[in-house]
Coordinates of C-alpha atoms in Angstrom, one line a residue:
M206 CA 78.3 -51.3 -5.5
A207 CA 79.8 -54.5 -6.2
V208 CA 81.6 -54.8 -3.3
L209 CA 79.1 -54.5 -1.3
A210 CA 77.2 -57.8 -2.8
N211 CA 80.7 -59.4 -3.0
D212 CA 79.9 -58.7 0.5
L213 CA 76.7 -59.5 1.2
A214 CA 76.5 -62.6 0.0
R215 CA 79.8 -64.3 1.7
P216 CA 78.7 -66.5 4.2
S217 CA 77.5 -65.2 7.5
R218 CA 75.7 -66.9 9.9
W219 CA 73.4 -65.0 10.8
P220 CA 72.9 -62.1 8.0
V221 CA 69.9 -60.9 10.1
L222 CA 72.2 -59.2 12.6
D223 CA 73.4 -57.3 9.5
G224 CA 70.2 -56.4 8.7
F225 CA 69.5 -55.4 12.3
R226 CA 72.9 -53.1 12.5
G227 CA 72.2 -50.9 9.5
L228 CA 68.2 -50.4 10.3
A229 CA 69.7 -48.7 13.5
V230 CA 72.4 -46.7 12.2
L231 CA 69.7 -45.3 9.6
V232 CA 67.9 -44.2 13.1
V233 CA 70.7 -43.3 14.3
V234 CA 70.9 -40.5 10.9
G235 CA 68.0 -40.2 10.6
Y236 CA 67.9 -39.1 14.0
H237 CA 70.5 -37.2 13.9
A238 CA 69.5 -35.3 10.6
V239 CA 65.8 -34.3 12.7
K240 CA 67.4 -32.6 15.3
L241 CA 71.0 -30.6 14.3
V242 CA 68.2 -29.0 11.7
L243 CA 66.5 -28.2 15.2
E244 CA 68.8 -27.3 17.7
A245 CA 69.9 -24.9 14.4
Q246 CA 66.7 -22.9 14.7
D247 CA 66.7 -23.5 18.3
L248 CA 63.4 -25.8 18.4
V249 CA 65.1 -28.1 21.1
H250 CA 64.9 -27.4 24.7
A251 CA 65.3 -29.0 28.2
G252 CA 61.8 -29.5 29.3
P253 CA 58.4 -30.8 28.6
A254 CA 58.2 -30.9 24.5
P255 CA 55.4 -30.1 21.6
L256 CA 53.5 -33.3 20.7
A257 CA 55.2 -32.8 17.0
L258 CA 58.2 -33.4 18.4
W259 CA 57.7 -37.5 21.0
P260 CA 58.9 -39.6 18.0
L261 CA 62.0 -38.2 18.6
G262 CA 62.3 -40.3 21.7
L263 CA 62.4 -43.5 20.1
G264 CA 65.7 -42.3 18.3
K265 CA 67.3 -42.3 21.0
F266 CA 67.1 -46.3 21.3
S267 CA 69.9 -46.9 18.6
V268 CA 72.8 -46.8 20.7
D269 CA 71.3 -49.3 23.1
A270 CA 70.5 -51.2 19.9
F271 CA 73.8 -50.8 19.0
F272 CA 75.2 -52.2 22.7
V273 CA 72.2 -55.4 22.9
L274 CA 74.3 -56.7 19.6
S275 CA 77.4 -55.8 21.0
G276 CA 77.5 -58.0 23.9
F277 CA 75.7 -60.9 21.3
L278 CA 78.8 -61.0 19.2
I279 CA 81.6 -60.0 21.9
V280 CA 80.9 -62.9 24.1
T281 CA 80.9 -65.3 20.9
A282 CA 83.7 -63.6 20.0
W283 CA 85.3 -64.8 23.0
D284 CA 83.4 -68.2 23.9
R285 CA 84.9 -68.7 20.7
R286 CA 88.3 -68.0 20.6
P287 CA 89.2 -67.0 24.9
E288 CA 92.8 -65.2 24.4
I289 CA 93.4 -62.2 25.3
G290 CA 96.3 -61.4 22.2
P291 CA 93.6 -62.7 20.0
F292 CA 91.2 -60.7 20.7
F293 CA 91.9 -57.8 21.4
G294 CA 93.8 -57.5 18.4
R295 CA 90.4 -58.6 16.2
R296 CA 88.6 -55.7 18.0
I297 CA 92.0 -53.2 17.5
R298 CA 91.8 -54.2 13.9
R299 CA 87.9 -53.7 13.4
L300 CA 88.1 -50.3 15.3
W301 CA 91.1 -48.5 15.5
P302 CA 92.7 -47.7 12.2
A303 CA 89.2 -46.3 10.7
Y304 CA 88.4 -44.2 13.7
L305 CA 92.4 -43.1 13.6
L306 CA 91.5 -41.9 10.3
S307 CA 88.4 -39.4 11.1
V308 CA 90.1 -38.3 14.4
L309 CA 93.0 -36.2 11.8
V310 CA 91.0 -35.4 9.3
L311 CA 88.8 -34.1 12.0
V312 CA 90.8 -32.2 14.6
P313 CA 92.4 -29.8 12.6
L314 CA 89.3 -29.0 11.0
L315 CA 86.8 -28.3 13.6
R316 CA 89.6 -28.3 16.9
P317 CA 93.3 -27.3 16.3
A318 CA 93.4 -26.4 19.7
T319 CA 93.5 -30.0 20.4
F320 CA 96.5 -30.6 19.6
G321 CA 97.9 -28.0 22.6
S322 CA 96.8 -30.9 24.9
A323 CA 98.8 -33.8 24.4
G324 CA 95.9 -34.8 27.4
D325 CA 93.5 -34.7 25.2
V326 CA 95.5 -36.0 22.0
F327 CA 96.3 -39.1 23.9
L328 CA 92.9 -40.0 25.3
L329 CA 92.0 -39.1 21.3
L330 CA 94.0 -41.8 20.0
T331 CA 92.9 -44.7 22.7
M332 CA 89.3 -43.5 21.7
Q333 CA 88.9 -42.7 25.3
G334 CA 87.6 -39.0 24.4
Y335 CA 84.3 -39.3 26.9
L336 CA 86.2 -38.8 29.9
A337 CA 87.2 -35.7 29.1
D338 CA 84.4 -33.6 29.6
G339 CA 82.8 -32.1 26.3
L340 CA 85.8 -33.1 24.5
T341 CA 84.2 -36.2 21.7
S342 CA 81.1 -33.0 21.5
A343 CA 83.3 -30.5 20.6
I344 CA 84.0 -32.7 17.5
N345 CA 82.0 -35.1 16.6
V346 CA 79.5 -36.6 18.6
P347 CA 79.2 -40.0 18.3
W348 CA 82.5 -40.9 19.1
W349 CA 82.0 -40.9 23.0
S350 CA 80.1 -44.4 22.4
L351 CA 83.7 -46.3 21.8
T352 CA 84.8 -45.0 25.3
T353 CA 81.7 -47.0 26.8
E354 CA 82.3 -49.5 24.0
V355 CA 86.2 -50.1 24.6
H356 CA 85.6 -49.9 28.6
F357 CA 83.6 -53.5 28.0
Y358 CA 85.4 -55.2 26.2
L359 CA 88.4 -54.9 29.1
L360 CA 85.6 -56.6 30.7
V361 CA 84.4 -59.2 28.9
P362 CA 87.0 -61.9 30.0
L363 CA 86.7 -61.1 33.7
L364 CA 82.1 -60.7 32.7
A365 CA 82.4 -64.4 30.0
P366 CA 83.0 -66.9 32.2
L367 CA 79.7 -65.7 35.5
L368 CA 77.4 -65.4 32.4
H369 CA 78.0 -69.1 31.8
R370 CA 77.1 -69.8 35.6
R371 CA 73.5 -70.5 35.7
F372 CA 73.6 -68.7 38.9
A373 CA 76.2 -65.6 38.9
R374 CA 74.4 -64.8 35.1
W375 CA 71.1 -63.0 37.3
A376 CA 72.9 -61.9 40.4
L377 CA 75.2 -60.3 37.5
L378 CA 72.9 -58.7 35.6
A379 CA 70.6 -57.8 38.7
G380 CA 73.7 -55.7 40.3
A381 CA 74.2 -54.3 36.7
C382 CA 70.1 -53.1 36.8
A383 CA 71.2 -51.6 40.8
L384 CA 74.6 -49.9 39.7
S385 CA 72.5 -48.1 36.1
A386 CA 70.0 -47.0 37.8
W387 CA 72.5 -45.8 41.0
W388 CA 74.7 -44.3 38.4
W389 CA 72.3 -42.3 36.2
D390 CA 70.7 -40.6 39.9
T391 CA 74.0 -40.0 41.4
G392 CA 75.7 -42.0 40.7
H393 CA 78.6 -39.8 37.7
E394 CA 77.4 -36.7 39.4
L395 CA 79.6 -38.3 42.5
T396 CA 82.4 -39.1 40.3
G397 CA 82.5 -35.9 37.7
T398 CA 82.2 -38.1 34.9
A399 CA 79.8 -39.1 32.1
A400 CA 76.0 -40.5 32.1
S401 CA 76.8 -43.0 29.8
L402 CA 79.7 -44.3 30.6
L403 CA 79.5 -48.5 31.5
P404 CA 78.3 -48.6 34.0
G405 CA 74.7 -46.7 32.6
R406 CA 75.0 -49.3 30.1
L407 CA 76.3 -52.5 31.6
P408 CA 72.7 -54.2 30.8
Q409 CA 72.2 -53.2 27.6
F410 CA 75.8 -55.4 27.0
L411 CA 74.8 -58.2 29.6
I412 CA 71.8 -58.6 28.0
G413 CA 72.5 -59.0 24.1
A414 CA 75.4 -61.4 25.9
L415 CA 73.2 -63.9 27.3
I416 CA 70.9 -64.1 24.4
G417 CA 73.8 -64.7 22.0
I418 CA 74.5 -67.5 24.8
A419 CA 71.4 -68.7 25.1
V420 CA 71.4 -69.4 21.1
R421 CA 74.2 -71.0 21.3
E422 CA 74.2 -73.6 24.1
Q423 CA 69.8 -74.4 24.4
G424 CA 69.3 -74.0 20.2
L425 CA 67.7 -72.5 18.6
E426 CA 64.6 -75.1 19.3
G427 CA 64.1 -74.5 22.6
L428 CA 63.9 -70.8 21.6
R429 CA 61.1 -71.2 18.8
R430 CA 58.3 -71.4 21.2
V431 CA 59.3 -69.1 23.4
V432 CA 59.5 -66.8 20.9
A433 CA 59.2 -67.6 17.4
G434 CA 55.6 -69.6 18.5
S435 CA 54.0 -66.0 18.8
R436 CA 54.9 -63.4 16.3
W437 CA 53.8 -61.0 20.1
T438 CA 56.5 -61.4 20.7
A439 CA 58.1 -59.6 18.2
R440 CA 55.1 -57.4 18.3
T441 CA 54.9 -56.5 22.1
A442 CA 58.8 -55.9 22.0
V443 CA 58.4 -53.0 19.5
A444 CA 54.7 -51.6 21.2
A445 CA 56.7 -51.0 24.3
L446 CA 59.6 -49.5 23.1
L447 CA 57.7 -46.8 20.7
A448 CA 55.7 -46.5 24.5
L449 CA 59.4 -45.9 25.6
G450 CA 60.4 -43.8 23.6
L451 CA 57.7 -41.5 22.8
Y452 CA 57.8 -41.1 26.7
L453 CA 61.5 -40.2 26.4
G454 CA 60.3 -37.2 23.8
A455 CA 57.9 -36.3 25.7
N456 CA 60.4 -35.1 28.0
G457 CA 62.8 -33.8 26.4
T458 CA 65.8 -34.6 27.3
Y459 CA 66.9 -38.2 28.4
H460 CA 67.3 -39.2 31.7
R461 CA 65.7 -35.8 33.2
R462 CA 67.0 -36.4 38.0
D463 CA 63.2 -34.9 38.4
V464 CA 61.4 -38.1 36.5
A465 CA 62.3 -41.4 38.6
L466 CA 61.1 -43.3 35.5
D467 CA 64.7 -41.9 33.4
R468 CA 66.6 -44.1 35.7
W469 CA 65.7 -47.0 35.2
I470 CA 65.2 -47.1 31.3
E471 CA 68.0 -49.2 30.6
P472 CA 67.2 -52.0 31.4
P473 CA 63.6 -52.9 30.2
S474 CA 64.6 -51.0 26.3
A475 CA 67.8 -52.8 27.2
L476 CA 65.3 -56.1 27.5
F477 CA 62.9 -55.1 24.4
L478 CA 65.3 -54.8 22.3
G479 CA 66.8 -57.8 22.9
V480 CA 63.9 -59.6 23.1
L481 CA 63.3 -58.4 19.2
L482 CA 66.5 -59.2 18.1
L483 CA 66.4 -62.5 19.3
H484 CA 63.0 -63.2 17.2
L485 CA 64.8 -62.2 14.4
V486 CA 67.5 -64.7 14.9
V487 CA 65.1 -66.7 15.4
R488 CA 62.7 -66.8 12.8
E489 CA 65.9 -66.2 9.8
E490 CA 66.8 -69.7 11.2
D491 CA 63.4 -71.1 10.1
G492 CA 63.4 -69.1 6.9
G493 CA 60.4 -66.7 7.7
P494 CA 62.0 -63.4 6.5
T495 CA 62.0 -60.4 9.1
A496 CA 62.2 -56.5 8.8
V497 CA 65.4 -56.3 8.3
S498 CA 66.1 -59.1 5.0
G499 CA 66.1 -56.1 3.0
R500 CA 68.8 -55.4 0.2
T501 CA 69.4 -51.6 1.3
A502 CA 69.3 -52.6 5.6
R503 CA 71.7 -55.0 5.2
E504 CA 74.2 -53.3 2.4
A505 CA 74.2 -50.1 5.8
G506 CA 75.2 -52.9 7.7
L507 CA 77.7 -53.4 6.6
V508 CA 79.4 -50.0 6.1
S509 CA 77.7 -49.1 9.4
Y510 CA 81.1 -48.3 11.3
S511 CA 82.3 -46.0 8.9
L512 CA 78.9 -43.9 8.3
Y513 CA 79.3 -43.4 12.2
L514 CA 82.5 -41.9 12.3
W515 CA 81.3 -39.6 9.5
H516 CA 77.9 -38.8 9.0
Y517 CA 77.5 -35.9 12.1
P518 CA 80.5 -33.5 11.1
I519 CA 79.8 -33.8 7.6
L520 CA 75.5 -32.9 8.6
A521 CA 76.6 -30.2 11.5
A522 CA 79.0 -28.6 8.3
A523 CA 76.2 -28.5 6.3
V524 CA 73.4 -27.6 7.9
A525 CA 75.8 -24.0 9.0
W526 CA 76.7 -23.5 5.0
L527 CA 73.3 -23.6 3.5
G528 CA 72.7 -21.1 7.0
V529 CA 69.0 -23.3 8.9
A530 CA 69.4 -21.2 11.4
E531 CA 68.9 -17.7 9.5
T532 CA 66.7 -19.6 5.9
P533 CA 64.8 -22.5 7.3
A534 CA 63.7 -23.0 3.9
M535 CA 67.3 -24.6 2.8
A536 CA 66.4 -27.4 6.1
V537 CA 65.7 -30.0 3.0
P538 CA 68.9 -28.9 0.4
A539 CA 71.0 -29.5 4.3
L540 CA 70.0 -32.3 4.2
V541 CA 70.0 -33.6 0.8
L542 CA 74.4 -32.3 0.7
G543 CA 74.9 -33.6 3.4
L544 CA 73.6 -37.4 3.3
A545 CA 75.4 -36.8 -0.3
G546 CA 78.5 -36.3 1.7
S547 CA 78.6 -39.1 4.4
A548 CA 76.9 -41.7 2.3
L549 CA 80.9 -40.5 -0.1
V550 CA 83.1 -40.9 2.1
T551 CA 81.6 -43.8 4.0
W552 CA 81.6 -45.7 0.8
A553 CA 85.8 -44.9 0.7
S554 CA 86.2 -45.1 4.4
Y555 CA 84.9 -49.1 4.3
R556 CA 86.2 -49.3 0.6
W557 CA 89.6 -48.7 1.5
I558 CA 90.4 -48.9 5.4
E559 CA 87.7 -51.3 6.8
R560 CA 87.2 -53.6 4.0
P561 CA 90.9 -54.5 3.8
L562 CA 91.1 -55.4 7.2
L563 CA 87.6 -57.3 8.3
R564 CA 87.8 -59.4 4.2
P565 CA 91.1 -60.5 4.2
A566 CA 93.0 -62.1 2.3
P567 CA 91.9 -66.5 1.4
E568 CA 95.1 -67.9 3.0
R569 CA 95.3 -65.4 5.6
R570 CA 92.4 -66.4 9.2
P571 CA 88.7 -64.7 8.6
V572 CA 88.6 -62.3 11.8
D573 CA 85.0 -62.1 13.6
Q574 CA 81.8 -60.4 12.0
P575 CA 82.1 -56.8 12.6
E576 CA 80.5 -56.3 16.1
V577 CA 79.0 -53.3 16.4
V578 CA 78.1 -49.2 15.8
P579 CA 77.8 -47.7 18.6
A580 CA 76.5 -44.6 17.2
R581 CA 74.3 -41.4 18.3

């Protein structure tokens, strides 16, 4: 653990972002762990869910949090050095090596027939697996969000200049919200593509980007009066997220077409997450403690990308191996085994794959802070 201690001690503009990311990935892991056990016992069904399962809806906001944080950091990185070559070089170095290792290990183990399709192999190697129906879900469910993430990267050089113009930014956000509603309702079906591709998630990235721009352009003095002047701002955002999460859990599924509010769930969830993120940043600048300042959350934030890449298939394997479907009493041992295996593989991936690229030698120019771990 000395490696993590050293990495946490490195200078950082906003250490709170590590904790925000870490809390999000821990929620992802917990959500997937419970969901895999419930699915093994055939307790998850479409339609209204029993009261005990309503809290599961809260876990679905973790991916929203990752996308909001990504918008904050990625547009910040582009503004700091708006050059296409270095920008995409950093993105590739950040995401692709650890991801490639997971592909080379998991595809032969879980779906070796994939190698028989040159198209599927190409999509996986370029992080575009979510474009093929059922491809990522058959191997490693969390991979889907990397496709959406990469698509946002491709748009950043075009979107960033608009986000710095007062009228254009709000017109762009309004258009993104309308696009998201249409996409979740009928757009993805008309195009024959997945619902969580960028058109459905764009408001989350843009709200995060606008928060990052507000912090840099206005400084934190003006924002303190709006956000950190009262803790009720954060409390209201948390209460709203709790209400939306329980609503989703009560419906039992995500984005049901027969529930009108589901089409509009992305913009408000992103807004409340963005307000919470802004509150944490301002609170940290004021020197006050935050809910994500703890060492555990920050350490989880450092290793979150590797944890994202590996936890789901390891948990699923443990649940299947210990026969949770036939013997519900094995659920706890399966989760303990799966979590322990995930932690071990995560540490190895971070220590020997991610870290050498994220912590370059002193004579080299440091790369950006790790920006996001989208996962679900």
